[in-house]
Short mmCIF file of C-alpha atoms in Angstrom, two decimals:
data_model
loop_
_atom_site.label_atom_id
_atom_site.label_comp_id
_atom_site.label_asym_id
_atom_site.label_seq_id
_atom_site.Cartn_x
_atom_site.Cartn_y
_atom_site.Cartn_z
CA MET A 1 -45.40 -43.12 -33.64
CA LYS A 2 -44.01 -43.90 -30.19
CA ILE A 3 -41.41 -42.27 -27.92
CA LEU A 4 -39.64 -43.91 -24.97
CA LEU A 5 -38.17 -41.44 -22.47
CA ILE A 6 -35.63 -42.86 -20.02
CA PHE A 7 -34.31 -41.71 -16.66
CA PRO A 8 -31.07 -43.74 -16.37
CA GLY A 9 -29.90 -45.39 -13.18
CA LEU A 10 -26.39 -45.56 -11.80
CA HIS A 11 -23.56 -47.18 -13.72
CA HIS A 12 -23.39 -50.86 -12.75
CA SER A 13 -20.01 -50.47 -11.00
CA LEU A 14 -21.53 -48.03 -8.49
CA ALA A 15 -25.03 -49.49 -8.36
CA LYS A 16 -23.65 -52.60 -6.66
CA LYS A 17 -22.04 -50.48 -3.95
CA LYS A 18 -24.86 -47.99 -3.42
CA ARG A 19 -28.19 -49.75 -3.29
CA ARG A 20 -31.06 -47.30 -3.12
CA HIS A 21 -34.63 -47.54 -1.90
CA LYS A 22 -36.53 -47.62 -5.16
CA GLU A 23 -39.67 -45.92 -3.90
CA PHE A 24 -37.66 -42.76 -3.18
CA GLN A 25 -36.02 -42.54 -6.60
CA LEU A 26 -38.32 -39.88 -8.03
CA ILE A 27 -37.48 -38.72 -11.53
CA GLY A 28 -38.46 -35.08 -11.26
CA THR A 29 -40.37 -33.11 -13.88
CA THR A 30 -38.05 -33.13 -16.91
CA LEU A 31 -39.42 -36.18 -18.72
CA PRO A 32 -43.09 -35.53 -17.84
CA THR A 33 -42.59 -32.02 -19.24
CA LEU A 34 -41.27 -33.50 -22.50
CA ALA A 35 -44.35 -35.73 -22.60
CA ALA A 36 -46.54 -32.63 -22.20
CA LEU A 37 -44.72 -30.93 -25.10
CA THR A 38 -45.33 -33.94 -27.37
CA PRO A 39 -48.34 -33.79 -29.74
CA PRO A 40 -51.27 -35.89 -28.43
CA ASP A 41 -51.25 -38.22 -31.46
CA ILE A 42 -47.78 -39.50 -30.46
CA GLU A 43 -47.57 -42.20 -27.79
CA VAL A 44 -45.13 -41.43 -24.95
CA GLU A 45 -43.84 -43.79 -22.27
CA ILE A 46 -41.53 -42.76 -19.42
CA LEU A 47 -39.25 -45.33 -17.80
CA ASN A 48 -37.33 -44.91 -14.54
CA GLU A 49 -34.43 -47.37 -14.67
CA TYR A 50 -34.09 -47.34 -10.89
CA ASN A 51 -37.38 -49.23 -10.71
CA HIS A 52 -37.61 -51.09 -14.00
CA PRO A 53 -35.00 -52.47 -16.44
CA VAL A 54 -34.64 -50.97 -19.91
CA ASN A 55 -36.33 -53.00 -22.63
CA TYR A 56 -34.03 -52.82 -25.65
CA GLU A 57 -36.63 -54.66 -27.74
CA THR A 58 -39.09 -51.77 -27.48
CA ASP A 59 -41.05 -50.78 -30.58
CA ALA A 60 -40.49 -47.08 -29.85
CA ASP A 61 -39.38 -44.95 -32.79
CA ILE A 62 -37.48 -42.41 -30.67
CA ILE A 63 -35.45 -43.05 -27.53
CA GLY A 64 -34.97 -39.95 -25.38
CA ILE A 65 -32.57 -40.02 -22.43
CA THR A 66 -32.10 -37.24 -19.87
CA VAL A 67 -28.50 -37.00 -18.69
CA MET A 68 -27.04 -35.63 -15.48
CA THR A 69 -23.25 -35.77 -15.15
CA SER A 70 -23.25 -38.52 -12.51
CA HIS A 71 -25.51 -40.64 -14.75
CA ALA A 72 -23.69 -39.91 -18.02
CA SER A 73 -21.70 -43.15 -18.11
CA ARG A 74 -24.84 -45.25 -17.74
CA ALA A 75 -26.83 -43.02 -20.12
CA TYR A 76 -24.16 -43.47 -22.80
CA GLU A 77 -24.26 -47.26 -22.34
CA ILE A 78 -28.01 -47.28 -22.87
CA ALA A 79 -27.75 -44.93 -25.85
CA ASP A 80 -25.01 -47.02 -27.49
CA GLU A 81 -27.04 -50.22 -27.12
CA PHE A 82 -30.08 -48.62 -28.74
CA LYS A 83 -27.97 -47.17 -31.56
CA LYS A 84 -26.58 -50.65 -32.28
CA ARG A 85 -30.16 -51.72 -32.83
CA GLY A 86 -30.79 -48.90 -35.27
CA LYS A 87 -32.85 -46.70 -32.96
CA PHE A 88 -33.06 -42.92 -33.18
CA VAL A 89 -31.50 -41.69 -29.91
CA VAL A 90 -31.89 -38.20 -28.41
CA LEU A 91 -29.77 -37.04 -25.48
CA GLY A 92 -30.61 -33.95 -23.46
CA GLY A 93 -30.18 -32.44 -20.01
CA ILE A 94 -27.45 -30.56 -18.19
CA HIS A 95 -24.54 -32.81 -19.22
CA PRO A 96 -25.20 -32.79 -22.99
CA THR A 97 -25.82 -29.05 -22.73
CA VAL A 98 -22.31 -28.33 -21.41
CA LEU A 99 -20.62 -31.11 -23.43
CA PRO A 100 -22.69 -31.46 -26.63
CA GLU A 101 -19.85 -32.83 -28.77
CA GLU A 102 -19.14 -35.61 -26.28
CA ALA A 103 -22.83 -36.50 -26.07
CA SER A 104 -23.18 -36.53 -29.86
CA LYS A 105 -20.82 -39.53 -30.04
CA HIS A 106 -23.57 -41.59 -28.40
CA ALA A 107 -26.68 -40.02 -29.92
CA THR A 108 -28.39 -39.37 -33.21
CA THR A 109 -29.16 -35.84 -32.06
CA VAL A 110 -28.53 -33.70 -28.97
CA VAL A 111 -30.86 -31.17 -27.36
CA ILE A 112 -28.96 -28.25 -25.83
CA GLY A 113 -30.67 -26.34 -23.01
CA GLU A 114 -34.36 -26.22 -22.20
CA ALA A 115 -36.69 -28.20 -24.43
CA GLU A 116 -39.63 -25.84 -24.93
CA GLY A 117 -39.87 -24.91 -28.60
CA ILE A 118 -37.09 -27.18 -29.84
CA TRP A 119 -38.61 -30.53 -28.80
CA GLU A 120 -41.60 -29.85 -31.02
CA GLU A 121 -39.25 -28.80 -33.86
CA LEU A 122 -37.21 -31.99 -33.46
CA LEU A 123 -40.31 -34.20 -33.68
CA LYS A 124 -41.49 -32.45 -36.85
CA ASP A 125 -38.05 -32.85 -38.41
CA PHE A 126 -38.02 -36.55 -37.50
CA GLN A 127 -41.37 -37.10 -39.18
CA ASN A 128 -40.11 -35.26 -42.26
CA GLY A 129 -36.78 -37.12 -42.32
CA ARG A 130 -34.53 -34.09 -41.93
CA VAL A 131 -33.18 -34.13 -38.36
CA LYS A 132 -30.21 -32.02 -37.27
CA LYS A 133 -27.28 -33.11 -35.13
CA PHE A 134 -27.92 -30.41 -32.53
CA TYR A 135 -31.01 -28.50 -31.43
CA LYS A 136 -30.65 -25.33 -29.39
CA ALA A 137 -33.28 -22.71 -28.62
CA GLU A 138 -32.53 -19.10 -29.49
CA ARG A 139 -34.05 -17.88 -26.21
CA PHE A 140 -35.18 -19.14 -22.83
CA PRO A 141 -38.87 -20.10 -22.61
CA LEU A 142 -41.12 -17.56 -20.92
CA PRO A 143 -42.86 -18.66 -17.70
CA HIS A 144 -46.27 -19.06 -19.37
CA GLU A 145 -44.71 -21.29 -22.05
CA ILE A 146 -43.73 -23.95 -19.51
CA PRO A 147 -46.43 -26.66 -19.61
CA ILE A 148 -47.90 -28.71 -16.78
CA PRO A 149 -45.97 -32.02 -16.77
CA LYS A 150 -47.79 -35.09 -18.09
CA ARG A 151 -47.21 -37.49 -15.20
CA GLY A 152 -49.58 -40.08 -16.63
CA ALA A 153 -46.91 -41.06 -19.17
CA LEU A 154 -44.79 -42.67 -16.43
CA ASP A 155 -44.85 -46.45 -16.68
CA PRO A 156 -46.58 -47.74 -13.49
CA LYS A 157 -43.81 -50.34 -13.13
CA SER A 158 -41.31 -47.49 -12.90
CA ARG A 159 -42.91 -46.06 -9.79
CA GLY A 160 -41.57 -48.80 -7.52
CA LYS A 161 -43.42 -50.70 -4.83
CA ARG A 162 -44.85 -48.52 -2.07
CA LEU A 163 -45.65 -50.66 0.95
CA PHE A 164 -45.74 -48.00 3.64
CA SER A 165 -43.97 -45.11 1.97
CA PRO A 166 -45.88 -41.83 1.61
CA LYS A 167 -47.11 -40.55 -1.73
CA ILE A 168 -44.69 -37.81 -2.71
CA GLU A 169 -44.96 -35.68 -5.83
CA ILE A 170 -42.34 -33.34 -7.27
CA MET A 171 -43.07 -29.97 -8.84
CA GLN A 172 -41.10 -27.09 -10.26
CA VAL A 173 -42.62 -23.63 -10.02
CA SER A 174 -39.63 -21.65 -11.26
CA ARG A 175 -36.50 -22.04 -13.31
CA GLY A 176 -33.07 -20.63 -12.73
CA CYS A 177 -31.38 -18.99 -9.78
CA PRO A 178 -30.48 -15.33 -9.13
CA TYR A 179 -27.01 -16.41 -7.99
CA ASN A 180 -24.03 -17.75 -9.92
CA CYS A 181 -21.92 -19.91 -7.60
CA ASP A 182 -18.59 -21.15 -8.96
CA PHE A 183 -19.41 -24.79 -8.19
CA CYS A 184 -22.95 -24.78 -9.59
CA CYS A 185 -23.99 -25.37 -13.20
CA VAL A 186 -27.60 -24.15 -12.92
CA THR A 187 -26.92 -20.92 -14.81
CA LYS A 188 -25.19 -22.88 -17.58
CA PHE A 189 -28.51 -24.56 -18.27
CA PHE A 190 -31.07 -21.91 -17.33
CA GLY A 191 -28.97 -18.82 -17.96
CA ASN A 192 -28.68 -15.83 -15.63
CA THR A 193 -32.45 -15.65 -15.36
CA TYR A 194 -35.08 -16.43 -12.74
CA ARG A 195 -38.52 -17.24 -14.11
CA PHE A 196 -41.52 -17.93 -11.87
CA ARG A 197 -44.44 -19.70 -13.52
CA PRO A 198 -47.91 -18.07 -13.43
CA VAL A 199 -49.40 -18.83 -10.00
CA ASP A 200 -52.76 -19.90 -11.45
CA SER A 201 -51.00 -22.51 -13.60
CA ILE A 202 -49.13 -23.84 -10.55
CA ILE A 203 -52.33 -24.12 -8.49
CA LYS A 204 -54.04 -25.91 -11.37
CA GLU A 205 -51.19 -28.42 -11.52
CA ILE A 206 -51.33 -29.04 -7.76
CA LYS A 207 -55.06 -29.71 -7.90
CA SER A 208 -54.51 -32.19 -10.74
CA LEU A 209 -52.25 -34.32 -8.50
CA GLY A 210 -55.15 -35.64 -6.44
CA LYS A 211 -54.56 -36.78 -2.88
CA ILE A 212 -50.88 -36.68 -1.94
CA ASP A 213 -49.00 -36.82 1.36
CA TYR A 214 -46.15 -34.47 0.54
CA LEU A 215 -45.18 -32.10 -2.22
CA PHE A 216 -41.54 -31.36 -2.92
CA PHE A 217 -40.62 -28.28 -4.95
CA GLN A 218 -37.40 -29.09 -6.81
CA ASP A 219 -36.67 -25.45 -7.63
CA ASP A 220 -33.09 -24.31 -7.14
CA ASN A 221 -34.50 -21.39 -5.16
CA ILE A 222 -38.24 -21.24 -4.57
CA VAL A 223 -37.90 -17.72 -3.16
CA GLY A 224 -35.78 -16.27 -5.94
CA ASN A 225 -38.43 -13.54 -6.23
CA LYS A 226 -39.97 -12.71 -2.84
CA ALA A 227 -43.04 -10.91 -4.15
CA GLN A 228 -44.02 -13.80 -6.43
CA ALA A 229 -43.25 -16.35 -3.72
CA LYS A 230 -45.49 -14.56 -1.23
CA GLU A 231 -48.34 -14.43 -3.74
CA PHE A 232 -47.90 -18.14 -4.36
CA PHE A 233 -47.79 -19.09 -0.66
CA LYS A 234 -50.99 -17.13 0.00
CA LYS A 235 -52.81 -19.15 -2.65
CA LEU A 236 -51.39 -22.39 -1.25
CA ILE A 237 -52.97 -21.88 2.17
CA PRO A 238 -56.52 -23.08 1.28
CA LEU A 239 -55.12 -26.29 -0.25
CA LYS A 240 -53.87 -27.52 3.16
CA LEU A 241 -50.73 -29.19 1.81
CA LYS A 242 -47.52 -30.34 3.44
CA TRP A 243 -44.55 -29.28 1.36
CA ALA A 244 -40.79 -28.80 1.28
CA GLY A 245 -38.56 -26.58 -0.82
CA GLY A 246 -35.19 -24.92 -0.93
CA THR A 247 -33.83 -21.40 -0.71
CA THR A 248 -30.93 -19.33 0.59
CA LEU A 249 -30.37 -18.10 4.13
CA GLY A 250 -30.71 -14.49 3.04
CA THR A 251 -34.34 -14.85 2.02
CA LEU A 252 -35.27 -16.29 5.43
CA GLN A 253 -34.80 -13.00 7.29
CA ASP A 254 -38.30 -11.90 6.25
CA ASP A 255 -40.81 -12.80 9.01
CA GLU A 256 -43.82 -12.20 6.76
CA LEU A 257 -42.41 -14.68 4.26
CA LEU A 258 -41.73 -17.28 6.97
CA ASP A 259 -45.23 -16.86 8.36
CA LEU A 260 -46.72 -17.45 4.90
CA MET A 261 -44.50 -20.50 4.44
CA ASN A 262 -45.75 -21.95 7.70
CA LYS A 263 -49.42 -21.20 7.01
CA SER A 264 -49.17 -22.64 3.49
CA GLY A 265 -47.91 -25.98 4.82
CA CYS A 266 -44.12 -25.76 4.62
CA ILE A 267 -42.65 -28.39 6.93
CA THR A 268 -39.04 -28.42 5.70
CA MET A 269 -36.77 -25.86 4.12
CA PHE A 270 -33.50 -26.90 2.47
CA VAL A 271 -30.90 -24.19 3.01
CA GLY A 272 -27.48 -23.99 1.43
CA ILE A 273 -24.95 -23.13 4.12
CA GLU A 274 -22.28 -24.95 2.08
CA SER A 275 -19.11 -24.05 4.01
CA LEU A 276 -18.21 -23.14 7.60
CA THR A 277 -14.66 -22.21 6.65
CA ILE A 278 -16.14 -19.53 4.40
CA PRO A 279 -13.79 -19.32 1.39
CA PHE A 280 -14.65 -15.62 1.08
CA ALA A 281 -14.16 -14.78 4.79
CA LYS A 282 -12.35 -11.48 5.30
CA ASN A 283 -11.16 -12.17 8.87
CA ARG A 284 -11.94 -14.20 12.02
CA THR A 285 -14.49 -11.66 13.27
CA TYR A 286 -16.38 -11.88 10.00
CA LEU A 287 -16.34 -15.67 10.26
CA GLU A 288 -17.69 -15.65 13.82
CA ASP A 289 -20.43 -13.18 12.88
CA ARG A 290 -21.38 -15.38 9.94
CA LEU A 291 -21.67 -18.49 12.12
CA GLU A 292 -23.91 -16.61 14.55
CA TYR A 293 -26.03 -15.56 11.58
CA TYR A 294 -26.41 -19.22 10.59
CA TYR A 295 -27.51 -20.20 14.10
CA LYS A 296 -30.07 -17.41 14.32
CA THR A 297 -31.51 -18.18 10.88
CA ILE A 298 -32.07 -21.84 11.74
CA GLU A 299 -33.62 -20.79 15.06
CA LYS A 300 -35.91 -18.47 13.13
CA LEU A 301 -37.08 -21.37 10.96
CA HIS A 302 -37.84 -23.39 14.09
CA ASN A 303 -39.82 -20.49 15.55
CA PHE A 304 -42.14 -20.77 12.55
CA LYS A 305 -42.40 -24.56 12.93
CA ILE A 306 -40.29 -25.26 9.85
CA MET A 307 -37.62 -27.97 9.96
CA ALA A 308 -34.14 -27.01 8.78
CA TYR A 309 -32.37 -29.29 6.30
CA ALA A 310 -28.91 -27.80 5.82
CA SER A 311 -26.58 -28.47 2.91
CA PHE A 312 -22.80 -28.58 3.38
CA ILE A 313 -19.91 -29.07 0.96
CA PHE A 314 -16.46 -30.37 1.92
CA GLY A 315 -13.29 -29.81 -0.09
CA PHE A 316 -12.93 -26.05 -0.55
CA ASP A 317 -9.38 -24.73 -0.57
CA THR A 318 -9.97 -23.39 2.96
CA ASP A 319 -10.98 -26.84 4.30
CA ASP A 320 -8.56 -29.00 6.27
CA THR A 321 -9.31 -32.24 8.14
CA LYS A 322 -10.87 -30.32 11.05
CA VAL A 323 -13.77 -29.15 8.88
CA PHE A 324 -15.73 -32.40 9.21
CA GLU A 325 -16.09 -32.35 12.99
CA LYS A 326 -16.59 -28.58 13.01
CA THR A 327 -19.44 -28.85 10.51
CA VAL A 328 -21.19 -31.77 12.20
CA ARG A 329 -20.97 -30.13 15.63
CA PHE A 330 -22.46 -26.95 14.21
CA ALA A 331 -25.37 -28.84 12.62
CA GLN A 332 -25.95 -30.72 15.87
CA ASP A 333 -25.77 -27.60 18.06
CA ALA A 334 -28.12 -25.76 15.69
CA CYS A 335 -30.50 -28.75 16.00
CA CYS A 336 -30.86 -29.16 12.25
CA GLU A 337 -33.46 -31.84 11.60
CA GLY A 338 -31.53 -32.97 8.56
CA ALA A 339 -28.31 -32.31 6.69
CA ALA A 340 -26.99 -33.16 3.25
CA PHE A 341 -23.22 -33.51 3.08
CA HIS A 342 -21.42 -33.38 -0.26
CA ILE A 343 -17.89 -33.58 -1.56
CA LEU A 344 -17.05 -30.55 -3.69
CA THR A 345 -17.39 -31.71 -7.28
CA PRO A 346 -16.05 -29.80 -10.32
CA TYR A 347 -18.96 -30.38 -12.68
CA PRO A 348 -18.15 -29.64 -16.32
CA GLY A 349 -19.28 -26.21 -17.37
CA THR A 350 -18.61 -24.59 -13.99
CA LYS A 351 -15.99 -22.03 -13.05
CA LEU A 352 -14.72 -24.51 -10.48
CA TYR A 353 -14.01 -27.10 -13.19
CA GLU A 354 -12.12 -24.54 -15.26
CA LYS A 355 -10.02 -23.49 -12.25
CA LEU A 356 -9.12 -27.00 -11.05
CA ASP A 357 -8.52 -28.26 -14.57
CA LYS A 358 -6.18 -25.35 -15.28
CA GLU A 359 -4.30 -26.12 -12.05
CA GLY A 360 -4.01 -29.79 -13.02
CA ARG A 361 -5.79 -30.96 -9.87
CA ILE A 362 -8.52 -33.11 -11.46
CA PHE A 363 -7.40 -36.74 -11.56
CA VAL A 364 -10.69 -38.58 -12.16
CA HIS A 365 -12.44 -38.10 -15.50
CA ASP A 366 -14.99 -40.92 -15.28
CA TRP A 367 -18.33 -39.12 -14.93
CA GLN A 368 -19.95 -41.79 -12.77
CA TYR A 369 -17.81 -40.57 -9.86
CA TYR A 370 -19.05 -36.97 -10.21
CA ASP A 371 -21.84 -37.63 -7.73
CA GLY A 372 -20.88 -35.54 -4.71
CA GLU A 373 -19.69 -38.66 -2.88
CA HIS A 374 -16.24 -39.12 -4.43
CA ALA A 375 -13.14 -36.93 -4.49
CA VAL A 376 -12.25 -36.45 -8.15
CA PHE A 377 -9.62 -33.74 -7.57
CA HIS A 378 -6.69 -33.10 -5.24
CA PRO A 379 -7.82 -30.89 -2.31
CA LYS A 380 -5.48 -28.17 -1.13
CA LEU A 381 -5.22 -28.88 2.62
CA MET A 382 -5.82 -32.64 2.80
CA SER A 383 -5.59 -35.74 0.63
CA SER A 384 -8.43 -37.01 -1.54
CA LYS A 385 -8.62 -40.10 0.69
CA GLU A 386 -8.98 -37.92 3.80
CA LEU A 387 -11.73 -35.97 2.05
CA GLU A 388 -13.74 -39.11 1.27
CA GLU A 389 -13.21 -40.60 4.72
CA GLY A 390 -14.20 -37.35 6.42
CA PHE A 391 -17.32 -37.12 4.29
CA GLU A 392 -18.39 -40.65 5.26
CA TRP A 393 -17.66 -39.95 8.93
CA ALA A 394 -19.79 -36.79 8.87
CA ILE A 395 -22.83 -38.68 7.61
CA ARG A 396 -22.42 -41.52 10.11
CA GLU A 397 -21.90 -39.13 13.01
CA PHE A 398 -24.72 -36.73 12.15
CA TYR A 399 -27.21 -39.57 11.65
CA SER A 400 -26.07 -41.63 14.65
CA ILE A 401 -28.78 -42.52 17.17
CA LYS A 402 -27.19 -40.25 19.79
CA SER A 403 -27.07 -37.33 17.37
CA ILE A 404 -30.64 -37.87 16.20
CA ALA A 405 -31.90 -37.84 19.79
CA LYS A 406 -29.93 -34.69 20.64
CA ARG A 407 -31.05 -32.74 17.58
CA ILE A 408 -34.72 -33.70 17.58
CA TRP A 409 -35.06 -33.14 21.32
CA GLY A 410 -33.30 -29.79 21.05
CA SER A 411 -35.42 -28.60 18.15
CA ARG A 412 -38.81 -30.12 19.04
CA THR A 413 -39.99 -28.98 15.61
CA ARG A 414 -42.31 -31.54 14.02
CA PRO A 415 -40.68 -34.57 15.71
CA PHE A 416 -43.19 -36.98 14.15
CA PHE A 417 -41.77 -36.02 10.75
CA ALA A 418 -38.14 -35.65 11.77
CA ILE A 419 -37.68 -38.92 13.67
CA PRO A 420 -38.83 -41.34 10.90
CA TRP A 421 -36.78 -39.52 8.27
CA ASN A 422 -33.62 -39.55 10.40
CA LEU A 423 -34.06 -43.22 11.24
CA PHE A 424 -34.60 -44.02 7.57
CA ILE A 425 -31.25 -42.44 6.69
CA TYR A 426 -29.56 -44.14 9.66
CA PHE A 427 -30.66 -47.60 8.52
CA ASP A 428 -30.04 -46.78 4.85
CA ARG A 429 -26.42 -45.89 5.57
CA LYS A 430 -26.03 -48.86 7.89
CA PHE A 431 -27.37 -51.56 5.57
CA ASN A 432 -27.56 -50.20 2.00
CA HIS A 433 -24.10 -48.65 1.58
CA GLN A 434 -21.35 -51.22 1.32
#
């Protein structure tokens, strides 16, 4: 018996406009985790479509496709083609979890939520010829039930060509987030829980990776539980790694935590600032105090030799056309080594989607445009065109040569890491986005 697990690429209509560097299209831990949950007597192959085309003539018995909302259109195309050929198709991931009925139109069966426990059940049912249309776990898996991903199942051709690019591995040490933001669908998938894997299991997984240049923790919040995070960072210190992760600004007020991050090899921390107009701001004084808090937190990261990679979202009801320059100037003045800019996107399953849909403001329903780079709803204080143009301007301005020089010189935090990364994004936007 053989299973082919697929990480779909972009829909062809967007892929032509947004060429990506293949060696940086890492697929995360979802599919390797499924491979680890699969009995050893079943052959598993993982394919990353960004790096290798889908072979519709495969002899695999089961086709499994993980589906994010922005990849749903392409995932459905792949699924439909395999179904035409009589293949057994399984769809899972965040998008099928929030829209299982839609996904079922393109699949033989749909996995809702996390796979631990139900993936094994599905495979047994397949072998016994009694599969169900939907599979959903009755509870969330406990931390010790989450296996170490089986990365060896990834097709070598799917890794892309690495001429000079560093060897980067992705790990996930926890699931869930203690927060429940209106625009985020994490809790829809992982529930209102935060589960940190046993530290010994995490260390064992890291040691199994061999020699790597960088380790990226894809957790929604690696410091969702401070006590567990501190224990983990202490055990990371002897491994002498270089790593990056993400958390909230609030957790970064703890100097002991920051010191452990630094000593354990943290070089970059992704922090969600999201909005400078602060949709929940009570008054101007509150807003000014909050901005000062942002500046001081980023300065604190720099004091511990950790680069700040800030995340911003444009399109809140409090945002007008001035928000783009205001945000970029803040990120430059704070000397952020990096910044991720996004257009507010009402992902299905979120409170934001329910609100905007009820107000009749969503005008794009093609999932391929739900990628954080397109305006799919009517903003309140600007047009959708102004939102997209402002978003593009922010990226160009922040990653301009002048801006890079100003920020890196002002920060002086790990310039030999910050400069190449900033230049990579500069040239990527200049030549690979048409």
